[in-house]
Coordinates of C-alpha atoms and ligand atoms in Angstrom, one line a residue:
Chain A
M1 CA 2.3 29.7 -14.7
K2 CA 2.7 27.2 -17.5
N3 CA -0.7 26.2 -18.5
S4 CA -1.6 23.0 -21.5
S5 CA -4.6 25.2 -22.3
S6 CA -2.4 28.4 -22.7
I7 CA -2.5 29.8 -26.6
L8 CA -0.4 32.4 -26.2
E9 CA 3.2 32.2 -24.4
V10 CA 5.4 35.5 -23.8
R11 CA 8.8 34.9 -22.5
D12 CA 11.8 37.0 -21.4
L13 CA 9.8 39.7 -23.6
L14 CA 12.5 43.1 -24.0
K15 CA 12.0 45.7 -24.9
T16 CA 14.4 49.4 -25.2
F17 CA 14.4 53.0 -26.8
G18 CA 17.7 53.8 -25.9
A19 CA 18.2 54.3 -22.0
V20 CA 14.4 53.7 -22.4
V21 CA 12.3 50.1 -20.8
A22 CA 8.8 49.8 -22.4
A23 CA 9.3 46.4 -21.7
K24 CA 11.1 44.0 -19.2
D25 CA 11.6 40.5 -17.8
I26 CA 7.5 39.6 -19.3
N27 CA 6.8 36.5 -18.7
V28 CA 2.8 35.6 -19.3
D29 CA 1.0 32.5 -20.3
I30 CA -2.9 33.3 -21.5
S31 CA -5.4 31.0 -21.7
Q32 CA -8.1 29.9 -24.3
G33 CA -11.5 32.3 -23.3
E34 CA -9.6 34.3 -20.6
I35 CA -10.7 37.4 -20.6
V36 CA -7.3 39.6 -18.9
G37 CA -6.8 43.9 -18.3
I38 CA -3.9 45.2 -18.6
I39 CA -3.8 48.2 -16.1
G40 CA -0.8 50.2 -15.5
A41 CA 0.3 53.9 -15.2
N42 CA 1.0 56.2 -18.4
G43 CA 3.7 55.1 -19.6
A44 CA 3.8 51.6 -17.4
G45 CA 4.1 49.9 -20.9
K46 CA 0.8 48.5 -22.4
T47 CA 0.7 50.1 -25.9
C48 CA 4.2 48.8 -25.6
F49 CA 3.0 45.4 -25.2
V50 CA 0.0 45.1 -27.4
N51 CA 2.7 46.8 -30.4
M52 CA 4.9 43.9 -30.0
V53 CA 2.0 40.9 -29.8
T54 CA 0.4 42.3 -32.8
G55 CA 3.3 42.8 -35.2
Y56 CA 3.8 46.6 -34.3
L57 CA 6.8 46.6 -32.4
A58 CA 9.9 44.0 -32.6
P59 CA 10.8 43.2 -29.1
T60 CA 14.3 43.7 -28.4
G61 CA 14.7 40.3 -27.1
G62 CA 12.5 37.4 -25.9
S63 CA 9.9 35.1 -27.7
I64 CA 6.0 35.2 -28.2
K65 CA 4.3 32.1 -29.3
F66 CA 0.8 31.8 -30.8
E67 CA -0.3 28.2 -30.6
G68 CA 3.2 27.2 -30.9
T69 CA 3.9 29.6 -33.6
E70 CA 6.6 31.8 -33.2
L71 CA 5.5 35.5 -33.7
V72 CA 8.3 37.7 -33.1
G73 CA 9.2 38.5 -36.5
L74 CA 6.1 38.2 -38.2
E75 CA 4.7 41.1 -40.3
T76 CA 1.8 42.2 -38.6
R77 CA -1.3 41.0 -41.3
K78 CA 0.6 37.4 -41.5
I79 CA -0.2 37.6 -37.5
T80 CA -3.9 38.8 -38.2
H81 CA -4.0 35.9 -40.0
A82 CA -2.9 34.2 -37.7
G83 CA -5.7 35.0 -35.4
I84 CA -4.6 37.7 -33.2
S85 CA -6.5 40.9 -33.6
R86 CA -6.6 44.6 -31.9
S87 CA -8.1 48.0 -31.8
F88 CA -6.3 51.0 -31.4
Q89 CA -6.0 53.2 -28.5
V90 CA -6.6 56.3 -30.3
S91 CA -9.3 54.7 -33.4
Q92 CA -8.0 53.5 -36.7
V93 CA -11.0 53.6 -39.3
F94 CA -11.2 54.7 -42.8
H95 CA -12.6 57.9 -42.2
S96 CA -14.0 59.6 -46.0
M97 CA -16.3 56.0 -45.8
T98 CA -19.3 54.9 -43.9
V99 CA -19.6 52.6 -41.0
A100 CA -21.3 50.5 -43.7
E101 CA -18.8 51.2 -45.6
N102 CA -15.5 50.3 -43.4
L103 CA -17.6 46.8 -42.4
M104 CA -17.3 46.0 -46.2
I105 CA -14.2 46.1 -46.3
A106 CA -13.6 44.4 -43.5
L107 CA -15.0 41.6 -44.2
A108 CA -14.1 41.4 -47.6
I109 CA -11.1 41.2 -46.7
A110 CA -11.4 38.8 -44.3
N111 CA -13.6 36.6 -46.8
N112 CA -11.3 37.2 -49.8
R113 CA -7.4 36.5 -49.1
G114 CA -5.0 36.3 -52.6
T115 CA -6.7 35.7 -56.1
D116 CA -10.3 36.0 -53.8
A117 CA -9.7 39.3 -53.9
L118 CA -9.7 40.5 -57.6
S119 CA -13.8 39.1 -57.0
L120 CA -16.1 41.2 -56.7
M121 CA -16.9 42.6 -53.2
D122 CA -20.4 43.6 -52.7
T123 CA -22.0 40.4 -52.8
P124 CA -25.1 39.2 -51.5
D125 CA -23.4 36.9 -48.7
L126 CA -21.2 39.2 -47.7
R127 CA -24.5 41.8 -47.6
L128 CA -25.9 38.9 -45.0
K129 CA -22.8 39.0 -42.1
L130 CA -22.1 42.7 -43.1
D131 CA -26.5 43.4 -41.7
E132 CA -25.9 40.8 -38.6
V133 CA -22.2 42.9 -37.6
L134 CA -24.1 45.7 -37.6
K135 CA -26.8 43.9 -35.6
R136 CA -24.7 42.9 -33.2
Y137 CA -22.5 46.2 -32.9
K138 CA -25.8 47.9 -32.3
L139 CA -24.2 50.0 -35.4
E140 CA -27.2 50.2 -37.6
P141 CA -28.8 53.3 -36.9
Q142 CA -25.4 54.9 -38.1
K143 CA -24.7 52.0 -40.8
D144 CA -24.8 54.7 -43.8
A145 CA -23.2 57.5 -41.3
T146 CA -19.9 59.0 -42.4
V147 CA -16.7 58.4 -40.1
S148 CA -15.4 61.0 -39.5
A149 CA -18.6 62.6 -38.7
L150 CA -19.2 60.0 -35.9
A151 CA -19.1 60.6 -32.3
Q152 CA -15.8 59.0 -30.7
G153 CA -18.1 56.5 -28.7
V154 CA -19.6 54.7 -31.9
R155 CA -16.0 55.7 -33.7
K156 CA -14.3 53.1 -31.5
L157 CA -17.1 50.7 -31.4
L158 CA -16.5 50.0 -35.5
D159 CA -12.8 49.8 -35.0
I160 CA -13.2 46.8 -32.4
A161 CA -16.0 45.4 -35.3
M162 CA -13.6 45.5 -37.4
A163 CA -10.7 44.2 -35.6
V164 CA -13.5 41.0 -35.2
V165 CA -14.8 40.1 -38.7
S166 CA -12.1 38.3 -39.1
K167 CA -12.9 35.6 -36.6
P168 CA -9.4 36.1 -34.5
R169 CA -8.9 33.2 -31.5
I170 CA -7.0 36.4 -29.9
L171 CA -8.2 40.0 -29.2
L172 CA -6.6 43.0 -27.9
L173 CA -8.3 46.2 -27.2
D174 CA -5.9 49.2 -26.6
E175 CA -7.5 51.8 -24.0
P176 CA -11.1 50.6 -25.7
T177 CA -12.7 53.3 -23.2
S178 CA -10.6 56.3 -23.6
G179 CA -12.6 59.0 -24.4
I180 CA -16.2 57.3 -23.4
S181 CA -17.8 60.0 -21.5
V182 CA -18.2 57.4 -18.1
E183 CA -22.3 57.3 -18.6
E184 CA -21.7 55.2 -21.3
K185 CA -19.0 53.4 -20.5
F186 CA -20.7 50.1 -19.3
D187 CA -23.4 50.0 -22.5
F188 CA -20.7 50.2 -24.2
M189 CA -18.3 47.9 -22.8
D190 CA -21.5 45.4 -22.4
I191 CA -22.6 45.5 -26.0
V192 CA -18.4 44.3 -26.9
M193 CA -17.9 42.2 -24.5
G194 CA -21.4 40.8 -25.3
A195 CA -20.4 40.2 -29.0
L196 CA -16.8 38.4 -27.8
R197 CA -18.1 36.2 -25.5
E198 CA -20.4 34.9 -28.2
D199 CA -17.3 33.8 -30.5
G200 CA -15.9 32.5 -27.7
V201 CA -12.5 34.6 -28.1
T202 CA -9.7 35.2 -25.6
V203 CA -9.1 38.8 -25.0
L204 CA -6.7 41.1 -23.6
F205 CA -8.2 45.5 -22.8
V206 CA -5.9 47.9 -21.8
E207 CA -8.1 50.4 -19.0
H208 CA -7.2 52.4 -17.1
D209 CA -11.3 52.5 -15.0
M210 CA -10.5 50.0 -12.3
E211 CA -14.6 49.8 -12.1
I212 CA -14.7 48.6 -16.1
V213 CA -11.9 45.9 -14.9
E214 CA -13.5 44.9 -11.9
R215 CA -17.4 44.2 -13.7
Y216 CA -15.2 42.4 -17.0
V217 CA -12.1 40.9 -16.8
S218 CA -11.1 37.1 -15.3
R219 CA -6.9 37.8 -14.3
V220 CA -5.7 41.3 -14.3
L221 CA -1.8 42.0 -15.5
A222 CA -0.3 45.4 -13.3
F223 CA 2.2 46.6 -15.8
Y224 CA 4.3 49.0 -14.1
Q225 CA 8.1 50.4 -15.9
G226 CA 7.9 47.9 -18.5
E227 CA 7.3 44.7 -15.8
I228 CA 4.9 42.7 -14.7
I229 CA 4.7 44.0 -11.0
A230 CA 1.2 41.6 -10.2
D231 CA -0.7 38.7 -12.2
M232 CA -3.7 37.2 -10.9
P233 CA -7.5 37.9 -10.5
P234 CA -9.4 42.1 -10.4
K235 CA -10.2 41.5 -6.6
K236 CA -6.7 40.5 -5.2
A237 CA -5.0 42.7 -7.8
L238 CA -6.9 46.3 -6.1
A239 CA -5.8 44.9 -3.4
D240 CA -2.0 44.5 -3.5
K241 CA -0.2 47.4 -2.1
K242 CA 2.2 47.4 -4.9
V243 CA -0.8 47.9 -7.5
Q244 CA -2.2 50.4 -5.2
E245 CA 1.5 52.5 -4.8
F246 CA 2.3 51.9 -8.2
V247 CA -1.0 51.8 -10.7
I248 CA -4.1 53.3 -9.1
G249 CA -2.4 55.4 -6.7
K250 CA -1.0 58.0 -10.4
E251 CA -4.5 56.8 -11.2
H252 CA -6.6 58.9 -9.3
H253 CA -4.2 61.6 -10.3
K254 CA -4.4 61.2 -14.0
K255 CA -7.8 61.8 -13.8
K256 CA -8.2 64.6 -11.7
K257 CA -6.3 66.5 -14.7
Chain B
M1 CA -19.0 43.2 -65.7
F2 CA -21.4 44.5 -68.0
N3 CA -24.3 44.7 -66.0
D4 CA -24.4 48.4 -64.1
R5 CA -24.8 51.9 -65.4
T6 CA -22.0 52.7 -65.9
A7 CA -20.7 49.7 -68.3
K8 CA -24.2 50.2 -70.2
F9 CA -23.6 54.2 -71.0
L10 CA -20.0 53.3 -71.6
L11 CA -21.3 50.1 -74.7
L12 CA -23.5 52.6 -76.0
A13 CA -21.5 56.0 -76.3
A14 CA -19.0 54.1 -77.5
M15 CA -21.1 51.9 -80.6
M16 CA -22.8 55.6 -81.0
I17 CA -19.3 57.0 -81.5
C18 CA -18.5 54.9 -83.4
V19 CA -20.8 54.9 -86.2
G20 CA -20.7 59.3 -85.4
G21 CA -17.1 58.2 -86.6
A22 CA -18.0 57.4 -89.8
F23 CA -20.0 60.8 -90.5
A24 CA -17.8 63.2 -88.7
P25 CA -15.0 65.4 -90.4
N26 CA -11.6 64.3 -90.1
W27 CA -10.4 67.5 -87.5
I28 CA -13.3 65.7 -84.9
V29 CA -11.9 62.2 -85.7
N30 CA -8.3 63.5 -84.8
Q31 CA -9.6 65.1 -81.5
F32 CA -11.1 61.7 -80.6
M33 CA -8.3 59.4 -81.0
F34 CA -5.6 61.8 -79.3
G35 CA -8.5 62.7 -76.5
F36 CA -9.3 58.3 -76.5
S37 CA -5.5 57.7 -76.7
R38 CA -4.9 59.8 -73.2
A39 CA -7.9 59.2 -71.8
L40 CA -6.3 55.4 -71.5
A41 CA -3.2 56.7 -69.3
I42 CA -5.5 59.2 -66.8
L43 CA -7.3 56.1 -66.5
G44 CA -4.7 54.8 -64.5
L45 CA -3.9 57.8 -62.9
M46 CA -7.3 58.3 -61.5
V47 CA -6.7 54.8 -60.1
L48 CA -3.7 55.9 -58.6
W49 CA -5.6 58.6 -57.3
R50 CA -7.9 57.4 -55.9
T51 CA -5.3 55.8 -53.3
G52 CA -3.8 59.2 -52.7
L53 CA -0.7 59.2 -54.6
V54 CA -0.1 60.6 -57.7
S55 CA 2.7 60.6 -60.2
F56 CA 4.5 63.4 -61.7
G57 CA 6.0 60.8 -63.6
H58 CA 4.1 59.2 -65.5
A59 CA 5.0 60.6 -68.9
F60 CA 7.8 57.4 -68.6
Y61 CA 5.2 54.7 -68.9
F62 CA 3.4 56.8 -71.8
G63 CA 7.0 57.9 -73.9
L64 CA 8.3 54.0 -73.4
G65 CA 5.0 53.0 -74.6
A66 CA 5.4 55.5 -77.5
Y67 CA 8.8 54.6 -78.0
A68 CA 8.0 51.0 -78.0
V69 CA 6.2 51.6 -81.1
A70 CA 8.3 53.5 -82.9
I71 CA 11.7 51.4 -81.8
L72 CA 9.3 48.0 -83.6
D73 CA 8.4 50.0 -87.0
S74 CA 11.5 51.6 -87.7
K75 CA 14.1 48.6 -86.1
F76 CA 11.8 45.5 -87.6
G77 CA 9.0 47.3 -89.6
V78 CA 6.0 45.8 -88.0
S79 CA 2.9 47.8 -88.6
D80 CA 0.4 45.6 -86.5
V81 CA -2.4 47.9 -84.6
F82 CA -2.7 45.4 -82.0
L83 CA 1.2 44.2 -82.0
R84 CA 2.2 47.5 -81.6
L85 CA -0.3 48.0 -78.8
M86 CA 0.2 45.2 -77.3
A87 CA 4.3 46.1 -77.4
G88 CA 3.6 49.0 -75.7
A89 CA 1.6 48.4 -72.4
V90 CA 3.5 45.3 -72.3
V91 CA 6.7 47.2 -72.3
A92 CA 5.5 50.0 -70.0
G93 CA 4.4 47.2 -67.6
S94 CA 7.1 45.3 -67.1
A95 CA 9.2 48.7 -66.5
G96 CA 6.3 49.6 -64.1
F97 CA 6.1 46.3 -62.3
L98 CA 10.1 46.1 -62.1
I99 CA 10.1 50.7 -60.5
G100 CA 7.1 49.5 -58.1
F101 CA 9.1 47.3 -56.0
I102 CA 11.0 50.6 -55.5
M103 CA 7.5 52.8 -55.4
R104 CA 5.2 50.8 -53.4
N105 CA 7.4 52.2 -50.5
Y106 CA 7.0 55.6 -50.7
R107 CA 3.6 57.9 -50.6
D108 CA 3.0 61.7 -51.3
I109 CA 5.4 64.1 -52.8
F110 CA 8.3 61.2 -52.9
F111 CA 6.0 58.9 -54.8
A112 CA 5.5 62.8 -57.3
M113 CA 8.8 63.4 -57.4
L114 CA 10.3 60.3 -57.8
N115 CA 8.2 59.3 -60.7
T116 CA 9.6 62.5 -62.1
A117 CA 13.5 61.6 -61.7
I118 CA 12.8 58.4 -63.5
S119 CA 11.0 59.7 -66.6
M120 CA 13.9 63.0 -66.7
V121 CA 16.3 59.8 -66.9
L122 CA 14.5 58.2 -69.5
F123 CA 14.0 61.6 -71.4
G124 CA 18.0 62.4 -70.5
I125 CA 19.1 58.9 -72.2
V126 CA 16.9 59.1 -75.1
V127 CA 18.1 62.8 -76.5
K128 CA 21.3 61.7 -75.8
T129 CA 21.0 58.7 -78.4
E130 CA 21.5 58.6 -82.0
S131 CA 20.0 56.0 -82.7
L132 CA 16.8 55.6 -80.6
G133 CA 16.1 59.2 -82.4
S134 CA 17.5 61.7 -80.1
T135 CA 15.6 64.7 -80.4
D136 CA 14.2 64.3 -83.4
G137 CA 12.6 61.6 -83.2
F138 CA 11.4 58.9 -85.7
A139 CA 8.1 59.2 -87.5
I140 CA 5.8 56.1 -87.6
S141 CA 4.8 54.4 -90.8
A142 CA 1.0 53.8 -91.0
S143 CA -0.7 51.0 -88.8
T144 CA -1.7 48.2 -90.9
I145 CA -4.8 46.1 -89.6
F146 CA -4.8 42.4 -90.0
G147 CA -2.2 42.8 -93.2
L148 CA -4.4 45.2 -94.7
A149 CA -3.4 48.9 -94.6
P150 CA -6.9 51.5 -94.1
E151 CA -6.8 54.2 -96.6
T152 CA -8.4 57.0 -93.7
K153 CA -8.3 57.1 -90.0
Y154 CA -11.0 55.8 -89.4
P155 CA -11.0 51.8 -88.6
L156 CA -8.0 53.2 -86.0
F157 CA -10.3 55.9 -84.1
V158 CA -12.7 52.8 -84.2
I159 CA -10.0 50.1 -82.6
I160 CA -8.6 53.0 -79.9
T161 CA -12.8 53.9 -79.0
L162 CA -13.0 50.5 -78.7
V163 CA -9.5 49.8 -76.8
G164 CA -10.8 52.7 -74.6
L165 CA -14.6 51.2 -74.2
T166 CA -12.2 47.6 -73.0
A167 CA -9.6 50.3 -70.8
A168 CA -12.7 51.2 -69.2
L169 CA -14.8 48.1 -68.4
L170 CA -11.8 46.4 -66.5
V171 CA -11.0 49.2 -64.8
N172 CA -14.5 49.8 -63.5
F173 CA -15.1 46.3 -62.8
Y174 CA -11.6 46.4 -61.2
L175 CA -13.2 48.9 -58.8
K176 CA -15.2 46.9 -57.5
T177 CA -13.4 44.0 -56.8
T178 CA -11.4 43.7 -52.7
F179 CA -8.3 44.3 -54.8
G180 CA -10.0 47.7 -55.7
K181 CA -11.3 49.0 -52.6
L182 CA -8.8 48.8 -51.5
T183 CA -8.3 52.9 -53.4
T184 CA -9.7 54.8 -51.0
A185 CA -9.3 52.4 -48.0
I186 CA -5.0 53.1 -48.9
R187 CA -5.8 56.5 -48.7
D188 CA -7.6 57.3 -45.0
N189 CA -5.7 54.4 -43.2
E190 CA -2.9 52.2 -44.3
I191 CA -2.5 51.3 -40.6
R192 CA -6.1 49.6 -40.5
V193 CA -5.5 47.6 -44.0
E194 CA -2.4 46.1 -43.0
Y195 CA -4.2 45.0 -39.7
L196 CA -7.2 43.7 -41.3
G197 CA -4.5 41.4 -42.9
F198 CA -3.9 43.0 -46.9
S199 CA -0.3 43.8 -47.6
V200 CA -0.4 47.7 -48.6
A201 CA 2.5 47.3 -50.5
H202 CA 0.7 44.5 -53.0
A203 CA -1.9 46.3 -53.1
I204 CA 0.1 50.1 -54.2
H205 CA 2.5 47.8 -56.7
L206 CA -0.5 46.2 -58.7
K207 CA -2.2 50.1 -59.3
Y208 CA 1.1 51.1 -60.1
T209 CA 1.3 48.5 -62.9
I210 CA -1.9 48.8 -63.6
S211 CA -1.1 52.3 -64.2
A212 CA 1.8 52.1 -65.6
I213 CA 0.5 49.0 -68.3
L214 CA -2.5 52.2 -69.3
A215 CA -0.6 54.6 -69.7
G216 CA 1.8 52.3 -72.3
G217 CA -0.9 51.6 -73.9
A218 CA -2.2 55.3 -74.4
G219 CA 1.3 56.2 -75.7
A220 CA 1.3 53.3 -78.5
L221 CA -2.2 54.8 -79.3
M222 CA -0.8 58.1 -79.3
A223 CA 2.4 57.9 -81.2
M224 CA -0.5 55.3 -83.6
S225 CA -2.5 58.6 -84.0
L226 CA 0.1 61.3 -84.2
G227 CA 2.3 59.0 -86.8
Q228 CA 5.2 60.5 -84.9
V229 CA 7.0 60.1 -81.5
D230 CA 9.7 62.7 -80.3
P231 CA 10.9 63.1 -76.4
E232 CA 9.4 66.6 -76.3
S233 CA 5.6 65.9 -76.6
M234 CA 6.0 62.5 -74.9
I235 CA 8.7 61.5 -72.3
N236 CA 9.4 65.5 -71.2
W237 CA 7.9 66.4 -67.7
T238 CA 5.4 68.9 -69.2
V239 CA 3.7 65.8 -70.8
S240 CA 3.5 64.0 -67.0
G241 CA 1.7 67.5 -65.7
E242 CA -0.4 67.7 -68.5
L243 CA -1.4 64.0 -67.3
V244 CA -2.0 65.3 -63.7
F245 CA -3.4 68.3 -65.5
V246 CA -6.7 66.0 -67.0
T247 CA -6.6 63.7 -64.1
I248 CA -7.7 66.6 -62.2
L249 CA -9.8 67.8 -65.0
S250 CA -11.9 64.9 -65.7
G251 CA -12.1 64.2 -61.5
P252 CA -12.0 60.5 -59.8
G253 CA -16.1 60.0 -60.2
N254 CA -16.1 57.6 -62.7
V255 CA -13.9 55.7 -65.3
I256 CA -16.1 57.8 -67.8
A257 CA -15.2 61.0 -66.7
P258 CA -11.3 60.3 -67.8
F259 CA -12.4 60.1 -71.5
I260 CA -14.9 63.5 -71.4
G261 CA -12.0 65.1 -69.8
S262 CA -8.9 63.8 -72.2
L263 CA -11.5 65.2 -75.5
V264 CA -12.7 68.6 -73.0
F265 CA -8.6 69.3 -73.3
E266 CA -7.8 68.7 -76.3
I267 CA -10.4 71.3 -77.7
L268 CA -9.8 73.1 -75.6
R269 CA -6.0 73.0 -76.2
T270 CA -6.4 73.5 -80.0
Y271 CA -8.8 76.3 -80.0
A272 CA -6.8 78.2 -76.7
F273 CA -4.0 77.9 -79.6
E274 CA -5.8 79.1 -82.2
L275 CA -7.3 82.0 -80.1
A276 CA -4.4 83.2 -78.7
P277 CA -0.8 81.2 -80.0
Q278 CA 1.2 83.8 -77.9
A279 CA -0.4 83.2 -75.1
W280 CA -3.0 79.1 -75.0
Q281 CA -0.9 78.1 -71.5
L282 CA -2.8 81.5 -69.8
I283 CA -6.5 79.7 -71.3
M284 CA -5.1 77.0 -70.2
G285 CA -3.5 77.8 -66.4
A286 CA -6.9 79.4 -66.1
T287 CA -9.1 76.9 -66.4
F288 CA -7.2 74.7 -64.1
L289 CA -7.7 77.2 -61.9
T290 CA -11.2 77.8 -62.2
I291 CA -11.5 73.7 -62.3
I292 CA -9.7 73.7 -58.5
F293 CA -11.7 76.4 -57.2
F294 CA -14.9 75.3 -58.5
L295 CA -15.0 72.3 -59.4
P296 CA -12.9 69.6 -57.1
G297 CA -14.5 66.6 -58.2
G298 CA -13.7 67.9 -61.7
I299 CA -16.2 67.7 -64.6
W300 CA -17.5 64.9 -64.0
S301 CA -18.8 66.0 -60.3
L302 CA -20.4 68.9 -62.8
I303 CA -22.5 65.8 -65.3
E304 CA -23.3 64.5 -61.0
K305 CA -24.6 67.9 -60.4
L306 CA -26.3 68.5 -63.7
G307 CA -27.8 64.7 -64.4
G308 CA -29.1 64.8 -60.4
K309 CA -28.7 61.5 -58.9
K310 CA -29.6 59.9 -61.6
N311 CA -26.9 59.6 -63.8
E312 CA -24.1 57.3 -63.9
K313 CA -23.0 56.0 -60.4
Ligands
ATP1 N1 9.1 54.8 -30.4 C1 9.5 55.6 -29.6 N2 9.8 55.9 -28.8 C2 11.0 56.2 -27.7 N3 10.3 55.7 -26.1 C3 8.7 54.8 -26.5 C4 8.5 55.0 -28.1 N4 7.1 53.7 -27.5 C5 7.2 53.8 -26.2 N5 8.1 54.4 -25.2 C6 8.4 55.0 -24.1 O1 8.1 53.9 -23.6 C7 7.3 53.5 -22.2 C8 5.6 53.2 -22.7 O2 5.0 53.4 -23.0 P1 3.6 53.2 -23.5 O3 3.1 53.7 -25.1 O4 3.9 51.3 -23.7 O5 3.0 53.1 -22.0 P2 1.2 52.7 -22.1 O6 1.2 51.9 -20.9 O7 0.4 52.6 -23.2 O8 1.1 54.4 -21.6 P3 -0.2 55.4 -22.1 O9 -1.3 54.6 -21.1 O10 0.0 56.9 -21.8 O11 -1.1 55.1 -23.5 C9 7.2 54.6 -22.2 O12 8.3 55.4 -21.6 C10 7.5 55.8 -23.5 O13 7.5 57.0 -23.5
MG2 MG1 -1.4 53.2 -24.4

């Protein structure tokens, strides 16, 4: 699947935890602007894949290249600097601060690196940017609320908004809709995907809900026991025998509990 | 740097204290000198505390600062107040920078006790070394200012107040920079800070070094105020405990807090000692318990409550 416009090239990625194989023979090329859904049953290796691309986990073997630069071995923050951001399965925000303060810090770090970090954080310029982000992610009503008092959905939205302020080229979202009620899921994804599309960000997101996958992605990567068993457009993937057996079958099972 | 309420209050208060000190009796001037000297160290511990880090060993830096003054005095005859202060801050700051490479990898109780361990090593070395004054320590000659030897303590009192003011203004500014804002953020969630693209280790290293410089400066000023140093009252782990005590007593809310808290501590201890020479620790302990139960935000939170929202923020 070698593609001239691909910005992320993953080759022979391998990750083992003792006898557990969490990733094996992973070869993927991601093109600029693609929206990719990562599906798979619990423990299939989805988070593991996201963690390796973002430097949270060191692969046992293989290579991950972003625009020609090898990412394996880089610290997480260097990967952020390179242009890859992420959100987390459990949102990682500053829980004792307000929504606005959370975003201010994210904006300040994105804008002031190195010695600039010793200049004032709260500037009019940054305030303008803050208002923009609040508006875009529909977080204005909650801007002065402390994060620990927020609903799960708002926290997830904030988590994603914080990941995006550094203007990444690639964004990886680990189960963005988990913990969000079925009624709110689509509104939530509309806000997120709408905002991301404006920036032309390449998005890879882990998702258990096949309706969401069908609606928002252009390509599906199906994981099973650490391997990619299908890499195809969503319609085709959802009809695929292997995917139905190893991913969707178990999905239905999972939803019941 | 001067255009917020805290800064304005600090400037005004420092001016009033300097003027007032000229008319105040000697014992009050002394209380302020000891209180403000220590406040410098508290300022540094406050920065660490906001980051979620508590050091039970900052007497190490306090002691280094004090002993830098003592050794400059006894071995080289340096008496200039600014040289002495600089020496204390530089020695402690350099040590803090080096040790920071280790400290930045530790958190919680490990961070707290690793500092204690290092301070105990220094304590042991000083106590066992004759040329470092052993358990007796050193007497320190009176400090000179631009070559002049003042007759009263007032000039030193003014200098300590102005040094305190400068440090408070600088820390106040620092806490508003991007680096400085990464205090509560680091305490809340290190992973997020790293993924935003900032090195938590670097941020903690800087804060640690700042706290070492401030504690060293504090030790140097305290040594000059007291006119003597000894390991028991400068490096022992009880001194570290005292610093943490005053930090909690003050509260992390504002850079003004360490100065008030430190002064309250000084006065409290003096009176407790006069009132009940056998049981002064009882009074201090009871005060501490009261603060923890009723004022977890320290004296500063009381000031905020009394002053309503219009007070310094
Ligand atoms: N730190 C670790 N130590 C040992 N095994 C691990 C570790 N992290 C993950 N694993 C194993 O690797 C495999 C893949 O885990 P991963 O978290 O990537 O699954 P996932 O697809 O994200 O599942 P879920 O849908 O539950 O989030 C699992 O078998 C898991 O038990
Ligand atoms: Mg997962």
